[in-house]
Amino acid sequence: PPLALQPPPAFGFLFDIDGVLVRGSQVLPAAREAFRRLAGAGGRLRVPVVFLTNAGNCLRDAKARELAQALGLQVSPEQVILSHSPLRLFSQFHRRCMLVAGQGPVEENAHNLGFKHVVTIEALRKAYPLLDMVDQSRRPKELPPPTTGFPTIEGVILFGEPVRWETSLQLIIDVLLSNGNPGAELEEIPYPHLPVLACNMDLLWMAEAKMPRFGHGTFLLCLENIYKKVTGRELKYEALIGKPSTVTYRYAEYLIHEQAKKQGWNSPIRRLYAIGDNPMSDVYGANLYNNYLKSAQRNHVQAGVKRSPQAAGPQSEDHLAVESCKSILVCTGVYRHSAEAPSKPEKHNTETVFHGHRDFSFDPSLVEASYVVQDVNEAVQLAFQKENWS
């Protein structure tokens, strides 16, 4: 129908970025097509859209600008969720002195999220020059004077994969084993250890290379295993966010509603379509959220949600109108259709090796996508078809 007669949308899209819209710095042609379909006259989107990425070593504004340029449309920072965006909800940690790890603008990101007092790995390394010993060329030449006046660290934020893994691994473990005073000598190992907030648990991700690259999940795997080997105990996370965690999808749903309100679309958004290339983060996350929505409908009294900091979203009070979140898997990134028809179709889509995080149990039904299509343009067409939308 002509645009004037088109009713306001009752659905919205959650787009993953790497492997769906781009590969490294290259835009996928299907992405440009998809967004031509999504934009009306004047280049404005006709449907609410949120970009949901597990990238985190960048600023939200910069990611929005990058997307705008790649896709040829306006993208506001409010449409972008990075792996760390939901940390603004964890206000109980905002006034603590936090050690931040990752690369890129980690301090700026932490401040933008509401953290008042942050210490970088580099600052910690300078304050305690005897800690970082793997790279012999970086060892101090003579014995430095003892460190004085350095603040006690009260928590750790892991934003994304760092550059010198041995330095970050050593210093984070030092902080956890010393209760935030890595210069001190402790009689026993403190447990439970200081709070650790981690963003992005993707083991692998797709850039330009033919094979997947290490993600932050690979770094977390190293950290968890070193901690366990050294102490005999499990490393515990106060928060583990980014896809597939439910808090990330609740935050996305909140932003979808805000966008619809801003555009004056007053019919409630009922359905979300989450488009991604990684069965373990995009599909698992969307399916987990879909299950959460279903159980929230079943018991309007969300007793469980009230207690879990992971779930405390901007709209904890009442669950908004979304009823389902469908997962659409594309074959332009981590996931590839096997060319020959699988001999046992039911085995075809289930990853035999579990690439998920230690704290997310393996459930084959959660990595089964609602739909599998070739690329993001087909994904958008499919959703339009399901919604009788032209």
Tab-separated table of C-alpha atoms in Angstrom:
chain	number	residue	atom	x	y	z
A	1	PRO	CA	0.000	0.000	0.000
A	2	PRO	CA	1.109	3.631	-0.394
A	3	LEU	CA	3.083	4.861	2.594
A	4	ALA	CA	0.244	7.011	3.923
A	5	LEU	CA	-1.931	3.923	4.362
A	6	GLN	CA	0.757	1.726	5.870
A	7	PRO	CA	-0.223	1.048	9.496
A	8	PRO	CA	2.469	1.682	12.130
A	9	PRO	CA	4.781	-1.338	12.540
A	10	ALA	CA	4.036	-3.927	15.249
A	11	PHE	CA	7.549	-5.399	14.924
A	12	GLY	CA	11.188	-4.376	15.156
A	13	PHE	CA	14.641	-5.641	14.164
A	14	LEU	CA	17.765	-6.429	16.191
A	15	PHE	CA	20.750	-6.558	13.833
A	16	ASP	CA	24.101	-8.058	14.690
A	17	ILE	CA	26.900	-6.198	12.835
A	18	ASP	CA	30.010	-8.352	12.190
A	19	GLY	CA	29.282	-11.168	9.737
A	20	VAL	CA	25.788	-9.767	9.034
A	21	LEU	CA	26.236	-6.177	7.818
A	22	VAL	CA	30.033	-6.053	7.479
A	23	ARG	CA	33.106	-8.302	7.403
A	24	GLY	CA	35.975	-6.352	8.943
A	25	SER	CA	35.819	-2.971	7.210
A	26	GLN	CA	33.939	-4.268	4.146
A	27	VAL	CA	30.175	-3.663	3.903
A	28	LEU	CA	28.238	-6.690	2.632
A	29	PRO	CA	26.176	-5.789	-0.465
A	30	ALA	CA	23.118	-7.537	1.036
A	31	ALA	CA	23.206	-5.029	3.925
A	32	ARG	CA	22.821	-2.040	1.602
A	33	GLU	CA	19.904	-3.794	-0.130
A	34	ALA	CA	18.253	-4.636	3.182
A	35	PHE	CA	18.402	-1.031	4.359
A	36	ARG	CA	17.030	0.296	1.070
A	37	ARG	CA	14.066	-1.957	1.816
A	38	LEU	CA	13.793	-0.708	5.409
A	39	ALA	CA	13.984	2.998	4.594
A	40	GLY	CA	11.019	4.952	3.296
A	41	ALA	CA	11.011	8.163	1.296
A	42	GLY	CA	13.536	10.602	2.722
A	43	GLY	CA	15.742	7.794	4.020
A	44	ARG	CA	13.894	7.409	7.343
A	45	LEU	CA	13.488	3.900	8.709
A	46	ARG	CA	9.918	2.603	8.526
A	47	VAL	CA	10.440	0.069	11.335
A	48	PRO	CA	12.306	0.380	14.657
A	49	VAL	CA	15.850	-0.972	14.439
A	50	VAL	CA	18.533	-1.611	17.048
A	51	PHE	CA	22.089	-2.668	16.222
A	52	LEU	CA	23.125	-5.230	18.794
A	53	THR	CA	26.836	-6.019	18.706
A	54	ASN	CA	29.204	-7.743	21.095
A	55	ALA	CA	31.953	-5.349	20.035
A	56	GLY	CA	32.993	-3.219	22.978
A	57	ASN	CA	36.445	-1.735	22.351
A	58	CYS	CA	34.951	1.417	20.819
A	59	LEU	CA	32.612	4.318	21.648
A	60	ARG	CA	28.883	4.094	20.977
A	61	ASP	CA	28.892	7.369	18.974
A	62	ALA	CA	31.779	6.178	16.817
A	63	LYS	CA	29.999	2.871	16.081
A	64	ALA	CA	26.829	4.788	15.120
A	65	ARG	CA	28.821	7.011	12.719
A	66	GLU	CA	30.571	3.976	11.228
A	67	LEU	CA	27.210	2.250	10.602
A	68	ALA	CA	25.663	5.400	9.135
A	69	GLN	CA	28.489	5.635	6.648
A	70	ALA	CA	28.429	1.930	5.778
A	71	LEU	CA	24.665	1.728	5.283
A	72	GLY	CA	24.018	5.192	3.884
A	73	LEU	CA	21.420	6.260	6.466
A	74	GLN	CA	21.203	8.141	9.737
A	75	VAL	CA	22.020	6.058	12.806
A	76	SER	CA	21.772	7.563	16.284
A	77	PRO	CA	23.805	6.286	19.248
A	78	GLU	CA	20.455	5.336	20.882
A	79	GLN	CA	20.096	2.674	18.196
A	80	VAL	CA	23.404	1.015	19.049
A	81	ILE	CA	23.982	-1.464	21.881
A	82	LEU	CA	27.601	-2.427	22.448
A	83	SER	CA	28.461	-5.360	24.695
A	84	HIS	CA	28.988	-2.995	27.637
A	85	SER	CA	25.968	-0.682	27.170
A	86	PRO	CA	23.838	-2.358	29.904
A	87	LEU	CA	26.564	-1.609	32.494
A	88	ARG	CA	24.855	1.764	32.999
A	89	LEU	CA	22.185	-0.229	34.886
A	90	PHE	CA	24.742	-1.568	37.414
A	91	SER	CA	24.778	1.595	39.498
A	92	GLN	CA	25.789	-0.248	42.687
A	93	PHE	CA	29.345	-0.332	41.234
A	94	HIS	CA	29.487	3.194	39.792
A	95	ARG	CA	31.164	4.737	42.844
A	96	ARG	CA	33.736	1.995	43.400
A	97	CYS	CA	37.333	2.128	42.237
A	98	MET	CA	37.297	-0.241	39.226
A	99	LEU	CA	40.183	-1.767	37.279
A	100	VAL	CA	39.288	-1.652	33.559
A	101	ALA	CA	40.725	-4.027	30.945
A	102	GLY	CA	40.354	-4.080	27.176
A	103	GLN	CA	41.666	-1.785	24.469
A	104	GLY	CA	40.657	1.473	22.833
A	105	PRO	CA	38.796	4.102	24.883
A	106	VAL	CA	38.226	1.977	28.016
A	107	GLU	CA	38.365	4.913	30.449
A	108	GLU	CA	36.001	7.037	28.384
A	109	ASN	CA	33.600	4.122	27.988
A	110	ALA	CA	33.626	3.513	31.746
A	111	HIS	CA	32.966	7.198	32.497
A	112	ASN	CA	30.165	7.372	29.908
A	113	LEU	CA	28.518	4.361	31.576
A	114	GLY	CA	28.544	6.113	34.959
A	115	PHE	CA	31.739	4.768	36.601
A	116	LYS	CA	33.347	7.578	38.587
A	117	HIS	CA	36.714	6.114	39.520
A	118	VAL	CA	38.635	3.879	37.108
A	119	VAL	CA	42.187	2.552	36.928
A	120	THR	CA	43.603	1.106	33.697
A	121	ILE	CA	45.868	-1.939	33.428
A	122	GLU	CA	48.585	0.423	32.169
A	123	ALA	CA	48.287	2.696	35.229
A	124	LEU	CA	48.419	-0.345	37.524
A	125	ARG	CA	51.480	-1.667	35.678
A	126	LYS	CA	53.248	1.697	36.100
A	127	ALA	CA	52.371	1.851	39.806
A	128	TYR	CA	53.606	-1.719	40.417
A	129	PRO	CA	56.504	-2.252	37.986
A	130	LEU	CA	57.418	-5.660	39.468
A	131	LEU	CA	54.209	-7.412	38.431
A	132	ASP	CA	54.525	-7.677	34.644
A	133	MET	CA	57.379	-10.130	34.055
A	134	VAL	CA	56.668	-12.184	30.915
A	135	ASP	CA	58.173	-9.773	28.381
A	136	GLN	CA	61.797	-9.552	29.516
A	137	SER	CA	62.374	-6.317	27.619
A	138	ARG	CA	59.733	-4.607	29.777
A	139	ARG	CA	61.126	-5.685	33.149
A	140	PRO	CA	62.487	-2.849	35.313
A	141	LYS	CA	66.275	-2.474	35.103
A	142	GLU	CA	66.710	-1.771	38.798
A	143	LEU	CA	64.550	-2.331	41.866
A	144	PRO	CA	61.898	0.436	41.964
A	145	PRO	CA	60.935	2.157	45.250
A	146	PRO	CA	57.852	0.695	46.988
A	147	THR	CA	54.490	1.984	45.684
A	148	THR	CA	52.637	4.457	47.916
A	149	GLY	CA	49.263	6.152	47.731
A	150	PHE	CA	47.792	3.963	44.995
A	151	PRO	CA	44.038	3.410	45.534
A	152	THR	CA	42.695	0.013	46.588
A	153	ILE	CA	40.852	-1.578	43.676
A	154	GLU	CA	37.264	-2.609	44.481
A	155	GLY	CA	36.171	-4.400	41.312
A	156	VAL	CA	37.163	-5.322	37.751
A	157	ILE	CA	35.476	-4.516	34.419
A	158	LEU	CA	36.493	-6.635	31.431
A	159	PHE	CA	35.410	-4.582	28.392
A	160	GLY	CA	36.902	-6.697	25.628
A	161	GLU	CA	40.021	-8.497	24.499
A	162	PRO	CA	43.181	-6.631	25.542
A	163	VAL	CA	46.363	-6.357	23.502
A	164	ARG	CA	49.045	-7.891	25.732
A	165	TRP	CA	47.177	-10.847	27.153
A	166	GLU	CA	49.964	-11.911	29.507
A	167	THR	CA	50.016	-8.454	31.141
A	168	SER	CA	46.242	-8.270	31.642
A	169	LEU	CA	45.982	-11.893	32.813
A	170	GLN	CA	48.795	-11.452	35.340
A	171	LEU	CA	47.557	-8.111	36.735
A	172	ILE	CA	43.874	-9.101	36.961
A	173	ILE	CA	44.812	-12.307	38.803
A	174	ASP	CA	47.115	-10.254	41.089
A	175	VAL	CA	44.229	-7.903	41.925
A	176	LEU	CA	41.825	-10.781	42.648
A	177	LEU	CA	44.354	-12.659	44.814
A	178	SER	CA	45.310	-9.546	46.803
A	179	ASN	CA	41.836	-8.083	47.327
A	180	GLY	CA	42.732	-5.042	45.264
A	181	ASN	CA	46.190	-4.325	46.752
A	182	PRO	CA	48.633	-6.051	44.401
A	183	GLY	CA	51.612	-4.770	46.367
A	184	ALA	CA	50.449	-6.487	49.566
A	185	GLU	CA	51.353	-9.893	50.911
A	186	LEU	CA	48.233	-11.772	51.975
A	187	GLU	CA	48.136	-14.727	54.337
A	188	GLU	CA	45.323	-16.420	52.434
A	189	ILE	CA	43.506	-16.068	49.152
A	190	PRO	CA	40.313	-14.025	49.572
A	191	TYR	CA	37.138	-15.778	48.437
A	192	PRO	CA	34.648	-14.744	47.277
A	193	HIS	CA	36.935	-12.466	45.256
A	194	LEU	CA	36.259	-8.859	44.216
A	195	PRO	CA	33.297	-8.322	41.839
A	196	VAL	CA	34.087	-8.973	38.163
A	197	LEU	CA	31.865	-7.511	35.421
A	198	ALA	CA	32.508	-8.984	31.969
A	199	CYS	CA	31.162	-7.867	28.596
A	200	ASN	CA	31.111	-10.000	25.438
A	201	MET	CA	31.682	-13.719	25.863
A	202	ASP	CA	32.016	-14.569	22.135
A	203	LEU	CA	34.679	-17.231	21.724
A	204	LEU	CA	35.127	-16.413	18.019
A	205	TRP	CA	34.062	-13.771	15.498
A	206	MET	CA	34.300	-13.242	11.740
A	207	ALA	CA	36.539	-10.575	10.199
A	208	GLU	CA	37.978	-10.625	6.649
A	209	ALA	CA	39.940	-13.841	7.260
A	210	LYS	CA	38.423	-17.129	6.079
A	211	MET	CA	38.583	-18.656	9.556
A	212	PRO	CA	37.038	-17.130	12.701
A	213	ARG	CA	39.227	-14.968	14.979
A	214	PHE	CA	39.620	-15.098	18.790
A	215	GLY	CA	37.029	-13.042	20.660
A	216	HIS	CA	36.838	-11.829	24.252
A	217	GLY	CA	35.371	-15.213	25.243
A	218	THR	CA	38.765	-16.738	24.471
A	219	PHE	CA	40.428	-14.270	26.862
A	220	LEU	CA	37.826	-15.054	29.577
A	221	LEU	CA	38.492	-18.760	29.082
A	222	CYS	CA	42.194	-18.134	29.830
A	223	LEU	CA	41.402	-16.003	32.883
A	224	GLU	CA	38.891	-18.507	34.347
A	225	ASN	CA	41.256	-21.427	33.871
A	226	ILE	CA	44.278	-19.665	35.358
A	227	TYR	CA	42.212	-18.547	38.366
A	228	LYS	CA	40.890	-22.051	38.921
A	229	LYS	CA	44.307	-23.694	38.510
A	230	VAL	CA	45.965	-21.262	40.926
A	231	THR	CA	43.239	-21.139	43.616
A	232	GLY	CA	41.279	-24.371	43.133
A	233	ARG	CA	38.082	-22.273	42.977
A	234	GLU	CA	35.752	-20.975	40.268
A	235	LEU	CA	36.090	-17.412	39.019
A	236	LYS	CA	32.634	-15.848	39.561
A	237	TYR	CA	31.052	-13.027	37.558
A	238	GLU	CA	28.854	-10.415	39.176
A	239	ALA	CA	27.607	-9.684	35.653
A	240	LEU	CA	28.196	-11.376	32.329
A	241	ILE	CA	26.628	-9.209	29.652
A	242	GLY	CA	26.437	-8.833	25.903
A	243	LYS	CA	24.724	-11.484	23.788
A	244	PRO	CA	23.414	-14.059	24.715
A	245	SER	CA	22.563	-12.565	28.148
A	246	THR	CA	18.933	-11.642	28.760
A	247	VAL	CA	19.787	-8.232	30.252
A	248	THR	CA	21.160	-7.207	26.829
A	249	TYR	CA	17.941	-8.168	25.043
A	250	ARG	CA	15.789	-6.418	27.650
A	251	TYR	CA	17.821	-3.296	27.072
A	252	ALA	CA	17.361	-3.706	23.291
A	253	GLU	CA	13.607	-4.084	23.739
A	254	TYR	CA	13.522	-0.923	25.841
A	255	LEU	CA	15.357	1.024	23.088
A	256	ILE	CA	12.996	-0.357	20.410
A	257	HIS	CA	9.993	0.959	22.402
A	258	GLU	CA	11.697	4.338	22.928
A	259	GLN	CA	12.322	4.617	19.183
A	260	ALA	CA	8.747	3.747	18.273
A	261	LYS	CA	7.519	6.366	20.757
A	262	LYS	CA	9.845	8.989	19.284
A	263	GLN	CA	8.571	8.275	15.757
A	264	GLY	CA	4.985	8.609	16.949
A	265	TRP	CA	4.165	4.983	16.145
A	266	ASN	CA	1.605	4.376	18.804
A	267	SER	CA	0.654	0.758	18.191
A	268	PRO	CA	2.661	-1.470	20.537
A	269	ILE	CA	5.631	-3.429	19.197
A	270	ARG	CA	4.680	-7.116	19.562
A	271	ARG	CA	7.421	-9.059	17.773
A	272	LEU	CA	11.196	-8.789	17.447
A	273	TYR	CA	13.343	-10.370	14.724
A	274	ALA	CA	16.968	-10.892	15.780
A	275	ILE	CA	19.307	-11.358	12.807
A	276	GLY	CA	22.801	-12.745	13.393
A	277	ASP	CA	25.575	-15.023	12.101
A	278	ASN	CA	26.633	-16.759	15.315
A	279	PRO	CA	24.491	-19.641	16.630
A	280	MET	CA	26.125	-19.345	20.049
A	281	SER	CA	25.485	-15.656	20.665
A	282	ASP	CA	22.815	-14.364	18.260
A	283	VAL	CA	20.576	-17.431	18.023
A	284	TYR	CA	21.099	-18.636	21.607
A	285	GLY	CA	20.469	-15.110	22.938
A	286	ALA	CA	17.304	-14.499	20.904
A	287	ASN	CA	15.893	-17.944	21.792
A	288	LEU	CA	16.749	-17.491	25.478
A	289	TYR	CA	14.964	-14.134	25.381
A	290	ASN	CA	11.998	-15.660	23.585
A	291	ASN	CA	11.727	-18.259	26.390
A	292	TYR	CA	11.978	-15.454	28.936
A	293	LEU	CA	9.134	-13.537	27.221
A	294	LYS	CA	6.989	-16.670	27.180
A	295	SER	CA	7.531	-17.362	30.871
A	296	ALA	CA	6.933	-13.674	31.694
A	297	GLN	CA	3.567	-13.972	29.939
A	298	ARG	CA	2.816	-17.152	31.880
A	299	ASN	CA	3.433	-15.619	35.272
A	300	HIS	CA	2.792	-11.905	35.211
A	301	VAL	CA	4.299	-11.794	38.655
A	302	GLN	CA	7.967	-11.730	37.688
A	303	ALA	CA	9.279	-12.851	41.035
A	304	GLY	CA	12.567	-14.227	39.712
A	305	VAL	CA	13.412	-11.174	37.655
A	306	LYS	CA	13.164	-8.848	40.634
A	307	ARG	CA	16.020	-10.542	42.421
A	308	SER	CA	18.562	-10.956	39.659
A	309	PRO	CA	20.848	-7.989	38.901
A	310	GLN	CA	21.421	-9.528	35.462
A	311	ALA	CA	17.759	-9.002	34.661
A	312	ALA	CA	17.185	-5.608	36.217
A	313	GLY	CA	16.396	-3.599	33.118
A	314	PRO	CA	15.089	-0.105	32.579
A	315	GLN	CA	11.563	-1.509	32.652
A	316	SER	CA	11.701	-3.963	35.527
A	317	GLU	CA	8.373	-2.653	36.768
A	318	ASP	CA	6.142	-3.960	34.069
A	319	HIS	CA	7.026	-6.017	31.097
A	320	LEU	CA	6.304	-4.143	27.900
A	321	ALA	CA	4.263	-5.437	25.021
A	322	VAL	CA	6.733	-7.655	23.150
A	323	GLU	CA	5.458	-11.229	22.855
A	324	SER	CA	8.168	-12.994	20.853
A	325	CYS	CA	11.739	-12.727	19.628
A	326	LYS	CA	12.453	-14.820	16.524
A	327	SER	CA	16.027	-15.750	15.597
A	328	ILE	CA	17.133	-15.535	11.950
A	329	LEU	CA	20.547	-17.028	11.159
A	330	VAL	CA	22.471	-15.789	8.110
A	331	CYS	CA	25.296	-17.617	6.302
A	332	THR	CA	27.634	-14.651	5.700
A	333	GLY	CA	29.688	-14.930	8.902
A	334	VAL	CA	30.556	-17.496	11.578
A	335	TYR	CA	27.785	-19.885	10.468
A	336	ARG	CA	28.057	-21.525	7.054
A	337	HIS	CA	25.520	-23.740	5.306
A	338	SER	CA	27.245	-27.052	4.565
A	339	ALA	CA	27.170	-27.285	0.786
A	340	GLU	CA	26.145	-30.937	0.540
A	341	ALA	CA	22.800	-31.899	2.026
A	342	PRO	CA	23.338	-33.241	5.538
A	343	SER	CA	22.774	-36.977	5.822
A	344	LYS	CA	20.891	-36.560	9.115
A	345	PRO	CA	18.963	-33.306	8.841
A	346	GLU	CA	18.145	-33.149	12.554
A	347	LYS	CA	21.879	-33.140	13.401
A	348	HIS	CA	22.647	-30.524	10.781
A	349	ASN	CA	22.090	-27.376	12.811
A	350	THR	CA	23.347	-28.466	16.197
A	351	GLU	CA	26.946	-27.547	16.845
A	352	THR	CA	28.728	-30.655	18.055
A	353	VAL	CA	31.302	-28.568	19.911
A	354	PHE	CA	29.904	-26.163	22.484
A	355	HIS	CA	31.417	-22.723	21.863
A	356	GLY	CA	29.351	-21.013	24.520
A	357	HIS	CA	30.482	-19.597	27.836
A	358	ARG	CA	31.015	-21.768	30.920
A	359	ASP	CA	28.048	-20.143	32.710
A	360	PHE	CA	25.531	-20.712	29.892
A	361	SER	CA	24.433	-24.311	29.777
A	362	PHE	CA	24.428	-26.116	26.454
A	363	ASP	CA	20.898	-26.646	25.222
A	364	PRO	CA	20.664	-27.809	21.592
A	365	SER	CA	17.220	-26.212	21.196
A	366	LEU	CA	18.689	-22.775	21.985
A	367	VAL	CA	21.141	-22.861	19.066
A	368	GLU	CA	18.396	-23.889	16.596
A	369	ALA	CA	17.413	-20.759	14.662
A	370	SER	CA	13.739	-20.047	13.939
A	371	TYR	CA	14.840	-19.485	10.305
A	372	VAL	CA	18.074	-19.914	8.320
A	373	VAL	CA	18.556	-17.687	5.247
A	374	GLN	CA	21.467	-16.771	2.995
A	375	ASP	CA	21.980	-13.120	3.995
A	376	VAL	CA	20.541	-10.108	5.800
A	377	ASN	CA	18.518	-8.946	2.792
A	378	GLU	CA	16.704	-12.303	2.701
A	379	ALA	CA	16.223	-12.061	6.464
A	380	VAL	CA	14.467	-8.684	6.168
A	381	GLN	CA	12.330	-9.961	3.274
A	382	LEU	CA	11.327	-12.984	5.351
A	383	ALA	CA	10.270	-10.824	8.312
A	384	PHE	CA	8.295	-8.501	6.009
A	385	GLN	CA	6.558	-11.542	4.543
A	386	LYS	CA	5.643	-12.872	8.011
A	387	GLU	CA	4.282	-9.438	8.935
A	388	ASN	CA	2.395	-8.890	5.621
A	389	TRP	CA	4.430	-5.733	5.250
A	390	SER	CA	5.517	-4.330	1.907
